[in-house]
Coordinates of C-alpha atoms (C1' of nucleotides) in Angstrom, one line a residue:
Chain A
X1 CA 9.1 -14.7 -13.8
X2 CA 10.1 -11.5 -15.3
X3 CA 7.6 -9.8 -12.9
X4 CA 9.7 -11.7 -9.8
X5 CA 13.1 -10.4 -11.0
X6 CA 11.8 -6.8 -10.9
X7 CA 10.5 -7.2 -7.5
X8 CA 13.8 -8.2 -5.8
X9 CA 16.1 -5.6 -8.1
X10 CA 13.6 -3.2 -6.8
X11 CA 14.1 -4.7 -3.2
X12 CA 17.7 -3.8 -3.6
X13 CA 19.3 -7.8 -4.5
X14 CA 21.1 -8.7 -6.7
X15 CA 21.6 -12.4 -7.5
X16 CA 24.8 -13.8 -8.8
X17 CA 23.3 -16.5 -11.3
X18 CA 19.7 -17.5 -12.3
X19 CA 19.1 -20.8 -12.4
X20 CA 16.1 -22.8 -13.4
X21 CA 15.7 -26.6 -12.8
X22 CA 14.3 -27.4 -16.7
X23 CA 18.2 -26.5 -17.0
X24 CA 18.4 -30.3 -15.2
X25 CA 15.8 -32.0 -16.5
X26 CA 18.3 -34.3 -18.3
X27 CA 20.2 -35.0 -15.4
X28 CA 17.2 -35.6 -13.8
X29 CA 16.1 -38.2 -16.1
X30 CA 19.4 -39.5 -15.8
X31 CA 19.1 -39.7 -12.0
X32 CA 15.8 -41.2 -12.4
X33 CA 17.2 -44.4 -14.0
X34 CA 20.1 -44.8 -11.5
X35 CA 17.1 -45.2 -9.0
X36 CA 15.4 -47.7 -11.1
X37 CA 18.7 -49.6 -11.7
X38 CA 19.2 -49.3 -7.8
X39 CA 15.4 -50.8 -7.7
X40 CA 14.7 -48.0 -5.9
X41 CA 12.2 -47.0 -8.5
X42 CA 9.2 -48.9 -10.3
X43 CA 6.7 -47.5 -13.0
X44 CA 3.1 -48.0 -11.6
X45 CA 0.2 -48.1 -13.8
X46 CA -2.2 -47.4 -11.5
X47 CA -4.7 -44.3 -12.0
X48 CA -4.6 -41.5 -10.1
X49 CA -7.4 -42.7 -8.2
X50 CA -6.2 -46.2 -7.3
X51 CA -3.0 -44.4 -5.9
X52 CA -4.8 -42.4 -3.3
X53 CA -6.6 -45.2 -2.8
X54 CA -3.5 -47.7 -2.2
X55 CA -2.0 -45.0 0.1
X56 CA -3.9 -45.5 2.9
X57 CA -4.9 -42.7 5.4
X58 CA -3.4 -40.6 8.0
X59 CA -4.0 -43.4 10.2
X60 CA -3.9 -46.6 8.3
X61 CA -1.3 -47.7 6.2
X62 CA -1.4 -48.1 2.3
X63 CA -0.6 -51.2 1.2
X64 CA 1.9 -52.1 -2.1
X65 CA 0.4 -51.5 -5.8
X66 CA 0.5 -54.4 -7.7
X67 CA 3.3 -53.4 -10.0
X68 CA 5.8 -52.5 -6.9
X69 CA 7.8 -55.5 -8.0
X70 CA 8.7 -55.3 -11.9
X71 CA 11.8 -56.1 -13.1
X72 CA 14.3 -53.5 -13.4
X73 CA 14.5 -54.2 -17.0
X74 CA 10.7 -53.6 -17.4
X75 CA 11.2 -50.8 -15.2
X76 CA 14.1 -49.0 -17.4
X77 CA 12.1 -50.1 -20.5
X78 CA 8.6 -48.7 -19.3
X79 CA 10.8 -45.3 -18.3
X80 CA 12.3 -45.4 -21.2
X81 CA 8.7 -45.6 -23.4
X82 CA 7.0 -42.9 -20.8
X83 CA 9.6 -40.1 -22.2
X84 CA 9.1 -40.8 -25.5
X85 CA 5.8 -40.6 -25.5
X86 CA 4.4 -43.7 -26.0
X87 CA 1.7 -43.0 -23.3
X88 CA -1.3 -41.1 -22.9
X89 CA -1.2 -38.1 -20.1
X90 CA -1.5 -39.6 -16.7
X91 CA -1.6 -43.4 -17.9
X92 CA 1.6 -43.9 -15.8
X93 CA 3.7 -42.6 -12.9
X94 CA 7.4 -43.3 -11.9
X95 CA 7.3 -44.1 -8.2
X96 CA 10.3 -43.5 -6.2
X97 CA 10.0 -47.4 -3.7
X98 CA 10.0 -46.6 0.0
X99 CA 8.0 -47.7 2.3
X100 CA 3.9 -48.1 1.8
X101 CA 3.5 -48.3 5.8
X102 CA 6.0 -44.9 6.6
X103 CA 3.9 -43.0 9.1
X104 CA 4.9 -39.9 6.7
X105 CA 2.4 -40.2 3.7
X106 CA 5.3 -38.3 1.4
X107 CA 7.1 -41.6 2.1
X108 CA 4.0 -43.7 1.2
X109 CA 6.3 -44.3 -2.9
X110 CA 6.3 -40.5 -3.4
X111 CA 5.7 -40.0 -7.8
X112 CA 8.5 -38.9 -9.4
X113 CA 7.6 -38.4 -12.6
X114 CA 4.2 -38.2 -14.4
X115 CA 3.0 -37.9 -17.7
X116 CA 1.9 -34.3 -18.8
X117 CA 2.0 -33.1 -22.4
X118 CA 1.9 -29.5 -21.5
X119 CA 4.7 -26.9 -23.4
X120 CA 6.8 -25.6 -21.1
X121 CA 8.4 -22.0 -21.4
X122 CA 12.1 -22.7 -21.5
X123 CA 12.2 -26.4 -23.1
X124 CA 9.4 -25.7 -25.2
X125 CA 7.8 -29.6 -26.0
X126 CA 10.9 -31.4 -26.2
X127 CA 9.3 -33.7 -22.8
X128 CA 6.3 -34.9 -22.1
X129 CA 6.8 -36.2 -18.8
X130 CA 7.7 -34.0 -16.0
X131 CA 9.7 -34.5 -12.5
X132 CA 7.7 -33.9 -9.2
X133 CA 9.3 -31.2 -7.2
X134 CA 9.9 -33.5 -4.0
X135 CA 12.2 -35.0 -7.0
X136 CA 13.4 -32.0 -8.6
X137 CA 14.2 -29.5 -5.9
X138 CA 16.5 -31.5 -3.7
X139 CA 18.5 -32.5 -7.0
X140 CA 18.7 -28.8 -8.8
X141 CA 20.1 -27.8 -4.9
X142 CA 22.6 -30.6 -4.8
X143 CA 23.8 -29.7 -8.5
X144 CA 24.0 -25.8 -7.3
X145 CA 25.9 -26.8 -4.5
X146 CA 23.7 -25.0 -2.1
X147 CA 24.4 -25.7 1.3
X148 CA 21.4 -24.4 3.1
X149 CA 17.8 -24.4 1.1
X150 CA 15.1 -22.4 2.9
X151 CA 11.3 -22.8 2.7
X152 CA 9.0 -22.7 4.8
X153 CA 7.1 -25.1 7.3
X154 CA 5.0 -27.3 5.0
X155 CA 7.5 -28.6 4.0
X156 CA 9.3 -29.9 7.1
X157 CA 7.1 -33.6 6.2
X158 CA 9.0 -33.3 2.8
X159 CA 12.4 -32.9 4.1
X160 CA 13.2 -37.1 4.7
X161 CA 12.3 -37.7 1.2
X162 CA 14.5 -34.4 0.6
X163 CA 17.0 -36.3 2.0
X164 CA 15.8 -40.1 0.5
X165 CA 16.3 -38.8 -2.7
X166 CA 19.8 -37.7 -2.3
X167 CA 21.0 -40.2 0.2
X168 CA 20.1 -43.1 -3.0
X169 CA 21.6 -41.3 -5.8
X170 CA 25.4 -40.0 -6.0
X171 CA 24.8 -37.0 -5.7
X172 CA 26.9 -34.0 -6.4
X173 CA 26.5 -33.1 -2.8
X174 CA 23.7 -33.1 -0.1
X175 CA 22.9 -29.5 0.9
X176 CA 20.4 -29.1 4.4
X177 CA 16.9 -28.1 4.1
X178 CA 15.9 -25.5 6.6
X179 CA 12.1 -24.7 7.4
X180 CA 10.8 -21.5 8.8
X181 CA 7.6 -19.9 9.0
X182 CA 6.0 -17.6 5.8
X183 CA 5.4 -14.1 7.1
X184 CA 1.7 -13.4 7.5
X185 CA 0.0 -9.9 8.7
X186 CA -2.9 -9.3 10.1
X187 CA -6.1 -8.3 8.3
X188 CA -5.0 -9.3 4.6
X189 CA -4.3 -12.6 2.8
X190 CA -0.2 -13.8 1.7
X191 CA -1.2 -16.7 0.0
X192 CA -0.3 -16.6 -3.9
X193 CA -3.8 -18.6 -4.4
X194 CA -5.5 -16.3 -2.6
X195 CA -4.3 -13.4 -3.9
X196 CA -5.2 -14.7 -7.3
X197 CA -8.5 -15.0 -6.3
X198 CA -9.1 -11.4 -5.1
X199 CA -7.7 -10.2 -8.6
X200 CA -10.0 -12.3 -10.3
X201 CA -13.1 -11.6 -8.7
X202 CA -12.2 -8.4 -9.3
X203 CA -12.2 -7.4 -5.7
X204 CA -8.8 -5.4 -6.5
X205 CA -7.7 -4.2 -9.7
X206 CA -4.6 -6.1 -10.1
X207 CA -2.0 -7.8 -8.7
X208 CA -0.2 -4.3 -8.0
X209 CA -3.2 -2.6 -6.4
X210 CA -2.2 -0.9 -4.1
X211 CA -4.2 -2.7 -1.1
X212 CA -2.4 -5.8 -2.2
X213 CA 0.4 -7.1 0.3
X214 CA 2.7 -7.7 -3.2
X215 CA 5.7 -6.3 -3.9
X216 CA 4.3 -4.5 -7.0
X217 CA 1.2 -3.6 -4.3
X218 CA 3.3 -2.0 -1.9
X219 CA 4.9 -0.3 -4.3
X220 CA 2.9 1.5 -5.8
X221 CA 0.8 2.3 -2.4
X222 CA 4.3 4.6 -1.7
X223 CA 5.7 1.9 0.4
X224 CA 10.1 2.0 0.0
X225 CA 12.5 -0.6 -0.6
X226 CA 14.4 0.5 3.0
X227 CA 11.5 0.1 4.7
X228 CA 10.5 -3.2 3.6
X229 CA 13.5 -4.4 4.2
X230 CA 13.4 -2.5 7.7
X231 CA 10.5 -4.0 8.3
X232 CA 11.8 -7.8 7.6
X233 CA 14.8 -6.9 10.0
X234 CA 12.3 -6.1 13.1
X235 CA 9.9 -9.1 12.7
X236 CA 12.8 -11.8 12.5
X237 CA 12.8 -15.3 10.9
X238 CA 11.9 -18.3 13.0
X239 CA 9.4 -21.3 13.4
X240 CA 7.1 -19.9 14.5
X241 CA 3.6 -19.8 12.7
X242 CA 2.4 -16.3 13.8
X243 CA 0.8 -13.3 12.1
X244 CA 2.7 -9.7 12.5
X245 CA 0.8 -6.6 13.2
X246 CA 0.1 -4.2 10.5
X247 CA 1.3 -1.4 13.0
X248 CA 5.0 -3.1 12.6
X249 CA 4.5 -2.4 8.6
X250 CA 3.1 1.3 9.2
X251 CA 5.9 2.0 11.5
X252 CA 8.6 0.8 9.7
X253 CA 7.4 3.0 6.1
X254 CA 6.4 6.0 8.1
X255 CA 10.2 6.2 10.0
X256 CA 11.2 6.6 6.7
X257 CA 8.9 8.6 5.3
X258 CA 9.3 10.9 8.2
X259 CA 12.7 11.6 7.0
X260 CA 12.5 11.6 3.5
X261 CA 9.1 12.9 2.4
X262 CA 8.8 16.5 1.0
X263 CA 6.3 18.4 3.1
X264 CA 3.8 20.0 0.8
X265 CA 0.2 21.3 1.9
X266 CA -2.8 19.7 0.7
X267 CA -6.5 19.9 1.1
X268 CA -8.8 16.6 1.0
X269 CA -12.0 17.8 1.8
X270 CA -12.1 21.0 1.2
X271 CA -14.3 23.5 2.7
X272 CA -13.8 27.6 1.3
X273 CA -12.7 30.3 3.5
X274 CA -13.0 33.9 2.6
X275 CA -10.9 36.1 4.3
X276 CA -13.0 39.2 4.7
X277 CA -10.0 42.1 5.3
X278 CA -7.9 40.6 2.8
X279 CA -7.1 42.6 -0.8
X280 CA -9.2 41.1 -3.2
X281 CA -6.4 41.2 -5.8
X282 CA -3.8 40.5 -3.6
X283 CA -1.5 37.6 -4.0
X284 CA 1.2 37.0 -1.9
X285 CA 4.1 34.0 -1.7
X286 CA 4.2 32.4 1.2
X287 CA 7.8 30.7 2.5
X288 CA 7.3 26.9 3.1
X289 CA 9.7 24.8 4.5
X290 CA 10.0 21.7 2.4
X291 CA 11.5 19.8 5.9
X292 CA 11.5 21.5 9.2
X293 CA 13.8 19.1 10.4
X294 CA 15.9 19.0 7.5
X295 CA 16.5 22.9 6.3
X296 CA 18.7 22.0 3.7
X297 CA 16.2 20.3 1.8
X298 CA 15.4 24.1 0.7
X299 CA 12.1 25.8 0.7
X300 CA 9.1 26.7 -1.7
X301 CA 6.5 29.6 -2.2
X302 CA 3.0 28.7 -1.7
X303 CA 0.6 31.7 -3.1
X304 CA -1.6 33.2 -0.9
X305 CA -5.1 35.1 -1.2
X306 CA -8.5 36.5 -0.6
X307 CA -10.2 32.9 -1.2
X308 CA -8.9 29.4 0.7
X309 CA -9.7 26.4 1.0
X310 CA -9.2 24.6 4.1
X311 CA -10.1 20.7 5.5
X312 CA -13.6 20.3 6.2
X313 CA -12.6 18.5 9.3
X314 CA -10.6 21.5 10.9
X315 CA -13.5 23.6 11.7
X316 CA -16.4 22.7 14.2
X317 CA -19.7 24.8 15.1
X318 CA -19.7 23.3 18.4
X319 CA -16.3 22.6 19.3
X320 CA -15.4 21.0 22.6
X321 CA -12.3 23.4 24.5
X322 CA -9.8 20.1 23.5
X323 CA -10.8 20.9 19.5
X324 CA -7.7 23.5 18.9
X325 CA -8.6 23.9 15.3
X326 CA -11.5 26.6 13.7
X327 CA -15.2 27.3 15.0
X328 CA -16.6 30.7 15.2
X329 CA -14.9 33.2 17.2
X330 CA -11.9 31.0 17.7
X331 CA -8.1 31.8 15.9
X332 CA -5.5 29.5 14.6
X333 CA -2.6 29.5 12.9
X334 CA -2.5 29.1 9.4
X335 CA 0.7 27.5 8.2
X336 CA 3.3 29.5 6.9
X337 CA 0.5 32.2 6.5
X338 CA -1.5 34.2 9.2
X339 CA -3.7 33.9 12.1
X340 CA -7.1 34.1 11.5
X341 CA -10.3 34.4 13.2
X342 CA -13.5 32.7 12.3
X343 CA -16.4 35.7 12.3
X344 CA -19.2 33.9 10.4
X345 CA -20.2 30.9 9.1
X346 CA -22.7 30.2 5.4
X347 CA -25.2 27.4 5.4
X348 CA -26.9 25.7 2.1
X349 CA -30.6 25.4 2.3
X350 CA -29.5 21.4 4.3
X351 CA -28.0 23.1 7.0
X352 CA -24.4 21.9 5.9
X353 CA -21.8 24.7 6.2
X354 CA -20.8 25.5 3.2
X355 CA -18.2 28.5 3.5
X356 CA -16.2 30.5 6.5
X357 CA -16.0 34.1 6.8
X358 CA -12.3 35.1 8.6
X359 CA -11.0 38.1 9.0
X360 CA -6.7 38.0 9.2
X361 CA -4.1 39.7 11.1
X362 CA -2.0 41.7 8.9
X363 CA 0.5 41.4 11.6
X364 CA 0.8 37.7 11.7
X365 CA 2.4 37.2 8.1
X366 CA 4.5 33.8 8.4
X367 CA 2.7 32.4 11.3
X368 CA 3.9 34.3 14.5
X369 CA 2.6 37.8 16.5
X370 CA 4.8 40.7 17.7
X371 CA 2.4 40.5 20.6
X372 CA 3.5 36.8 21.0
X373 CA -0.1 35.4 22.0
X374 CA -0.1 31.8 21.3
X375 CA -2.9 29.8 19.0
X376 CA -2.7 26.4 19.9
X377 CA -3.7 25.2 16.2
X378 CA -2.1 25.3 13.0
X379 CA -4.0 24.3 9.8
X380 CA -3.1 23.3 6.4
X381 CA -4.7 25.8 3.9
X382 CA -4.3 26.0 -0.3
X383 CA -5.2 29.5 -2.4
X384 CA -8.3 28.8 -4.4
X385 CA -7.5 30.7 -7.4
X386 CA -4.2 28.5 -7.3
X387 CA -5.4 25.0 -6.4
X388 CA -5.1 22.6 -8.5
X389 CA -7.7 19.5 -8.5
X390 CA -6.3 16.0 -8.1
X391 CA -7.5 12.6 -7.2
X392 CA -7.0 11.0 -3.8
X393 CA -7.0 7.8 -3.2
X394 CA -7.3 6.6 1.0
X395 CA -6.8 3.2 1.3
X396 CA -7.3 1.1 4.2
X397 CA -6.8 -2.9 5.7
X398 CA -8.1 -5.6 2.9
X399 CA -10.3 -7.0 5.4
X400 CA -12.0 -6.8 8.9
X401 CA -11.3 -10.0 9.4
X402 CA -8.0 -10.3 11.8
X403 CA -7.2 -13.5 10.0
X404 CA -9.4 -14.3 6.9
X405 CA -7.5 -17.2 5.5
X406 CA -8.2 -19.2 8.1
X407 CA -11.8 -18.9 7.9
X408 CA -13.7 -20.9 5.8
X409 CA -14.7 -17.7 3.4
X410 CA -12.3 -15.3 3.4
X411 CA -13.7 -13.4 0.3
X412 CA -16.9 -12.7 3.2
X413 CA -14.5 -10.8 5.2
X414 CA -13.8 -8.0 2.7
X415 CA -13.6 -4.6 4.0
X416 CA -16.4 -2.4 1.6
X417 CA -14.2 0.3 3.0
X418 CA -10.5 -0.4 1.6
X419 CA -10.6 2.3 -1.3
X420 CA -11.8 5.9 -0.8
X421 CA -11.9 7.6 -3.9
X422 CA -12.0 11.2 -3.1
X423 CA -11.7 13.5 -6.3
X424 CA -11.4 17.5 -6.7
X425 CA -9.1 17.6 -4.0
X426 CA -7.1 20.9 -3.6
X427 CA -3.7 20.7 -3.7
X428 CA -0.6 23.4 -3.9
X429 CA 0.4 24.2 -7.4
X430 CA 3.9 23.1 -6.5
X431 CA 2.3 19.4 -6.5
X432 CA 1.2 20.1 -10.4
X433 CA 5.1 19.1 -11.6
X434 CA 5.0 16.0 -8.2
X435 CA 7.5 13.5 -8.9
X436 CA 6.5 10.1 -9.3
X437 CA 9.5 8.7 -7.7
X438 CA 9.4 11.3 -4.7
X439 CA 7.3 10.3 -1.5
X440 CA 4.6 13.7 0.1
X441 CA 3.6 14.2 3.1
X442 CA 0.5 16.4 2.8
X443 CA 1.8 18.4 6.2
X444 CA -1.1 17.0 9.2
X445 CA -3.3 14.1 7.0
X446 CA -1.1 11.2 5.3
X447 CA 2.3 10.3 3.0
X448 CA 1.5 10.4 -0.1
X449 CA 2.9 9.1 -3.4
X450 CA 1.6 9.9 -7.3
X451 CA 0.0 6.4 -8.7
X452 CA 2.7 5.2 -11.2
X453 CA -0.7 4.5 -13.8
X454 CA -1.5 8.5 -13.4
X455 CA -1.4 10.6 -16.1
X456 CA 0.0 14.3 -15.8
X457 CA -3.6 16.1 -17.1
X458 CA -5.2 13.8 -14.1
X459 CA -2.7 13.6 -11.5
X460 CA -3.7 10.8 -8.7
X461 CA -2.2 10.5 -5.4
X462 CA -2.1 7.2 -3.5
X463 CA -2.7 7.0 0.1
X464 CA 0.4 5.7 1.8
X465 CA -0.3 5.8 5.4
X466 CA -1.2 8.2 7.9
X467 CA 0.4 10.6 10.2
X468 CA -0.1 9.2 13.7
X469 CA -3.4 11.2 14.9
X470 CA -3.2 11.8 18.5
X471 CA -6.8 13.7 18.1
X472 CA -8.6 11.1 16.3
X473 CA -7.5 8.8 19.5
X474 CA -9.0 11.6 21.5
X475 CA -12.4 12.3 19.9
X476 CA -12.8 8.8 19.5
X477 CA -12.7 8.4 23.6
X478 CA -14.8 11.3 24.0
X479 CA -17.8 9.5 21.9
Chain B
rU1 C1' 0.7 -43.7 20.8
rG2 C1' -0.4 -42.1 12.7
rG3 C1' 3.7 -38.6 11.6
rG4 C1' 6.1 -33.7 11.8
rC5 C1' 6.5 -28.8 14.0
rC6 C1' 5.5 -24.9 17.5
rG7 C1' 4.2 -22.6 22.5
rU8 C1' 8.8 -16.2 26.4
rC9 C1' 4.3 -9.2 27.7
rG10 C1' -1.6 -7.3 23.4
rC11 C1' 1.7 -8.5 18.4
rC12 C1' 6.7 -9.9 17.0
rA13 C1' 11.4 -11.5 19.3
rA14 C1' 16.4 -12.3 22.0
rG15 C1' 17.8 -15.9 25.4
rC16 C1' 20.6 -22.3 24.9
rG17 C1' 21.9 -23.9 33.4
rG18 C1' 23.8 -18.4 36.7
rU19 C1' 18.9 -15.5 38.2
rA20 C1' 13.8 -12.2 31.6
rA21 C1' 17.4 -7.9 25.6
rG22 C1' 15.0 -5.1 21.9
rG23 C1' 11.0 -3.5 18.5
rC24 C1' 5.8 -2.5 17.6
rA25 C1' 1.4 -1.3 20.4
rC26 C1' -0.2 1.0 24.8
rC27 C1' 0.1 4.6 29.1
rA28 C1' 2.1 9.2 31.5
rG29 C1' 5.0 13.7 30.9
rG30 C1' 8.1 17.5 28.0
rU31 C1' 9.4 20.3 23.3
rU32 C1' 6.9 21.8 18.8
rU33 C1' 4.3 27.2 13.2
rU34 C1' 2.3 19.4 11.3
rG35 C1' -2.7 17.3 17.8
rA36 C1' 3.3 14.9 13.1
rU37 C1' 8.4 14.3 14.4
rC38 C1' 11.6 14.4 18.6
rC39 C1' 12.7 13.6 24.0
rU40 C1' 11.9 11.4 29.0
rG41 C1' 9.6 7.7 32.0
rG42 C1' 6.3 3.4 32.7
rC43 C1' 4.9 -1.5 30.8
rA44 C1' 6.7 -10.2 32.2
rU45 C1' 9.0 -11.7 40.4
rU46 C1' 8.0 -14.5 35.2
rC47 C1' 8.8 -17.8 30.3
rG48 C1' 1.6 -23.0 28.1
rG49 C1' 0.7 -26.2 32.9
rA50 C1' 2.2 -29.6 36.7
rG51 C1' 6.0 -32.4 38.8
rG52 C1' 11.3 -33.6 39.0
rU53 C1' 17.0 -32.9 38.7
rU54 C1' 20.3 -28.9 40.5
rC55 C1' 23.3 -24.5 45.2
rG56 C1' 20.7 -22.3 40.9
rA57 C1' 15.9 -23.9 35.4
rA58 C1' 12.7 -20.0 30.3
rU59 C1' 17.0 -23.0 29.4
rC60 C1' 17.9 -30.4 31.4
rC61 C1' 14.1 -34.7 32.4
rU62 C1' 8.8 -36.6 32.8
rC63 C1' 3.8 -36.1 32.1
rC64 C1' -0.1 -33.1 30.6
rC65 C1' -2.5 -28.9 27.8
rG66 C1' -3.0 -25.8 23.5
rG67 C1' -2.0 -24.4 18.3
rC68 C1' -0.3 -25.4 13.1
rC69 C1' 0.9 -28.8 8.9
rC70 C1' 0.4 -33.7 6.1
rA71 C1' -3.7 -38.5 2.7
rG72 C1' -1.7 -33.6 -5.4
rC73 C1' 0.2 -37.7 -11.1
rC74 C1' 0.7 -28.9 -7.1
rA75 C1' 4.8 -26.2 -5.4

RNA sequence: UGGGCCGUCGCCAAGCGGUAAGGCACCAGGUUUUGAUCCUGGCAUUCGGAGGUUCGAAUCCUCCCGGCCCAGCCA
C-alpha cells in the first residue's frame, strides 16, 4: 500500500483524500440488510461447491438453491448470526437474489458476503465476514460521490450488477463505471500475478529489478517520471485490447534523456591503447562538453595520457571501408583528445588482441587539424592510470516471447539474456562522485543511471536504454 | 442465437455522414568532434469482409468473418 503511494508521488500525483472501503464496511453491513428487508437478499447454506454447481454453465442455466426463499426474518436473523460469528469460515454466504437464468453468470445471485476469519490491516479482527468487491466497490464509489469509476475490460460483465446493487439500495448517488483496456507491451508480462511469480521463482531479484515493467522497476532501470508519463500520453486510453511496442517506451525515456543526461565517457569493454609518441609522464586535462547541445550545462576535464583504454568494439583487424572506427593503419578521432593512428597491434598466445599500439598527432589536441583533413570516426576513450572500475549492468526484453501471457507457459519464454553483468568497466574519474538522482549518457553506447542499491566503494551503473545504433543496423545487414 | 466487448498503415491512435490527423517503427537524403541528437522528404485511393441507404459512408442499416473476456465464498 505504502509501496503504491510512493509510486504515484514519484509519478508526479498527488491525491486529494485516501480512502479505503474497510472505512464502509459498516455502512455496508447496513446496506446489506436493506437488501434483505427489500428480499433482495437470502443467506444460502450451500457449500462452495454446490454453488458452482447450482449455477449452471456458460450455456445452461443454474437453477434456484434451496434456500432462495427464507423468510426475511430468517434472513436478517441468519445475517445477523454470520457477523457475529456464530459460523464456521465458508459455512454460509449472503447472496444478493437476481436471476439464476441471467445469461451473465455475475447475475446468476452474485455472493455478497462470505465468512472469512482472516485479520485485516486497518480493522484488525473486529469482522469475520467480509463484502465481495462486486458489493463493495460500486457502494464505496457511490459514498465518495465519484461520478466516473474506471477499470478496465473484465469488468464490463460486472458493470449490471454494478449498477443492480445501487439501483436496489438508496444510495448516496450512482456514479458510471467506465471500462478501458490495461496497457500491455510487448515482450514482458503486466499482470500483478505474474509478476509475482517471476519474483518468486527468483527469475528477477525483486519487484524493483530493474527488467520489471513496475514502477519501482522502471525506476531504478533510469527510466523518469516525464517520460512515463510521456509515454501514457502517446499510446492513449481506449477499448481496445492491444499490446504497445516497446520502441514507443524507449522513445519516449530516450527524448528525454537526450536532453537532460550529462554526457560523460565511458569504456565497457575495454581494450588498452598505448600511445607510442606520447610523454610517458605526461598528463594532460582534456575539455569535455557536459552537453553539446546545451553549453550552459558547463564543462569538465577528463585527464589524458600515455596509456588508454578504449571499446573493444571500436577497433577491427579486418575492417570493411563502411567500419569508420580503428584497425591498423586507419586514424580517428578521439573525443575531446587527438587523432590517432593505429601502427600495431599485440596478440595473447589465442590469437585475441590484446593491446593497440598508436602513435598521436601533437597537432590535433581537442579533436581538430590545422590541416583540416577529416576522420570520419570519433571514439570514446578513458586514461588508464585514471579509470576507475565499476559495474555495468545491460539489460534487455524479459522475454523472447512477443506475448508470453498468453501462452500457456510464459515462464518458458524467458530471455537467458535479460541481464549482462559486465564488471571492471572503465569509467572517467568524474563518474567516481555520479549522482544517483542524475541520468549519464556514456557519449556513443547507452543512458545510464547509478543502481539506487549501489554502494559508493562499488559503484553500479544500470543500463537504461541505448543510443539508437545506426551501425549495428548496418553490420547486421552486411552478415 | 449463452452473454459482454473489440476490429482505421508493422505497433499505437484521431475521426462520430462531406471525401483518412498524429506518434512510434521503417525507408531515402542533409548537418554533425557521439555512426547519437537535429533537419528534410517518403510511408492507408483506403478504414475486418460483402451487400444496402445516400448526391456523398471509416462514420447509418443488414449479414458475415476474426479477436478478447465471463461459470472465485479473488479483485
Amino acid at each position: 500500500m505504502h509501496a503504491i503511494e510512493k509510486d504515484v508521488h514519484w509519478l508526479g500525483f498527488e491525491w486529494s483524500g485516501l480512502y479505503h472501503a474497510s472505512d464502509y464496511f459498516e455502512q455496508l453491513y447496513d446496506y446489506a440488510v436493506e437488501l434483505i428487508k427489500k428480499g433482495l437478499a437470502y443467506v444460502d447454506d450451500l457449500s462452495a461447491e454446490q454453488i458452482r454447481e447450482y449455477r449452471g454453465t456458460l450455456k445452461q442455466p443454474g437453477k434456484n438453491s434451496p434456500h432462495r426463499d427464507r423468510s426475511v426474518e430468517e434472513n436478517l436473523d441468519l445475517f445477523r448470526r454470520m457477523r457475529d460469528g456464530e459460523f464456521a469460515d465458508g459455512a454460509r454466504v449472503l447472496r444478493a437474489k437476481i436471476d439464476m437464468a441471467a445469461p451473465n453468470i455475475n447475475m446468476r445471485d452474485p455472493a455478497l458476503y462470505r465468512i472469512k476469519r482472516t485479520h485485516h490491516h486497518r480493522t484488525g479482527d473486529d469482522w469475520v465476514i467480509y463484502p465481495m468487491y462486486d458489493f463493495t466497490h460500486c457502494i464505496s464509489d457511490a459514498i465518495e460521490h465519484i461520478t466516473h469509476s474506471l477499470c478496465t475490460l473484465e469488468f464490463e460483465d460486472h458493470r449490471p450488477l454494478y449498477d443492480w446493487v445501487l439501483d436496489n439500495i438508496t444510495a448516496p448517488s450512482h456514479p458510471r463505471q467506465i471500462e478501458f483496456a490495461r496497457l500491455q507491451l510487448k515482450y514482458t508480462v503486466t499482470s500483478k500475478r505474474k509478476l509475482h511469480q517471476l519474483g518468486a521463482a527468483k527469475h528477477v531479484d525483486s519487484w524493483d529489478d530493474p527488467r520489471m515493467p513496475t514502477i519501482s522497476g522502471l525506476r531504478r532501470r533510469g527510466y523518469t517520471p516525464e517520460s512515463i508519463r510521456d509515454f501514457c500520453d502517446r499510446i492513449g486510453v481506449t477499448k481496445k485490447d492491444s499490446f504497445i511496442e516497446m520502441a514507443v517506451l524507449e522513445n519516449s525515456i530516450r527524448e528525454d534523456l537526450n536532453e537532460h543526461a550529462l554526457r560523460v565517457m565511458g569504456v565497457l569493454k575495454p581494450l588498452k591503447v598505448t600511445i607510442e609518441n606520447y610523454p610517458g609522464n605526461q598528463v594532460e586535462e582534456m575539455e569535455a562538453q557536459n552537453h553539446p547541445q546545451h553549453p550552459e550545462m558547463g564543462t569538465r576535464k577528463v585527464p589524458f595520457s600515455k596509456t588508454l583504454y578504449i571499446e573493444r568494439d571500436d577497433f577491427m583487424e579486418d575492417a570493411p571501408k563502411k567500419f569508420f572506427r580503428l584497425s591498423v593503419g586507419r586514424e580517428v578521432r578521439l573525443r575531446y583528445a587527438y587523432y590517432i593512428t593505429c601502427t600495431d597491434v599485440i596478440k595473447d598466445d589465442n590469437g585475441d588482441v590484446i593491446e593497440l599500439i598508436c602513435s598521436y598527432d601533437p597537432e590535433t589536441k581537442g579533436g581538430s587539424s590545422p590541416d583540416g583533413r577529416k576522420v570520419k570516426g570519433t571514439i570514446h576513450w578513458v586514461s588508464a592510470k585514471h579509470a576507475i572500475d565499476a559495474q555495468v549492468n545491460l539489460y534487455d526484453r524479459l522475454f523472447t516471447h512477443p506475448n508470453p501471457g498468453g501462452t500457456d507457459n510464459f515462464l518458458g519464454h524467458l530471455n537467458p539474456d535479460s541481464l549482462q553483468v559486465l564488471t571492471h568497466c572503465k569509467l572517467e574519474p568524474s563518474l567516481a562522485d555520479a549522482d544517483p538522482d542524475k541520468h549519464y549518457q556514456f557519449e556513443r553506447t547507452a543512458y545510464f543511471v547509478l543502481d539506487n542499491h549501489t554502494d559508493a566503494a562499488h559503484p553500479v551503473f544500470n543500463r537504461t536504454v541505448t543510443l539508437r545504433d545506426t551501425w549495428a543496423k548496418i553490420d547486421k545487414q552486411n552478415r
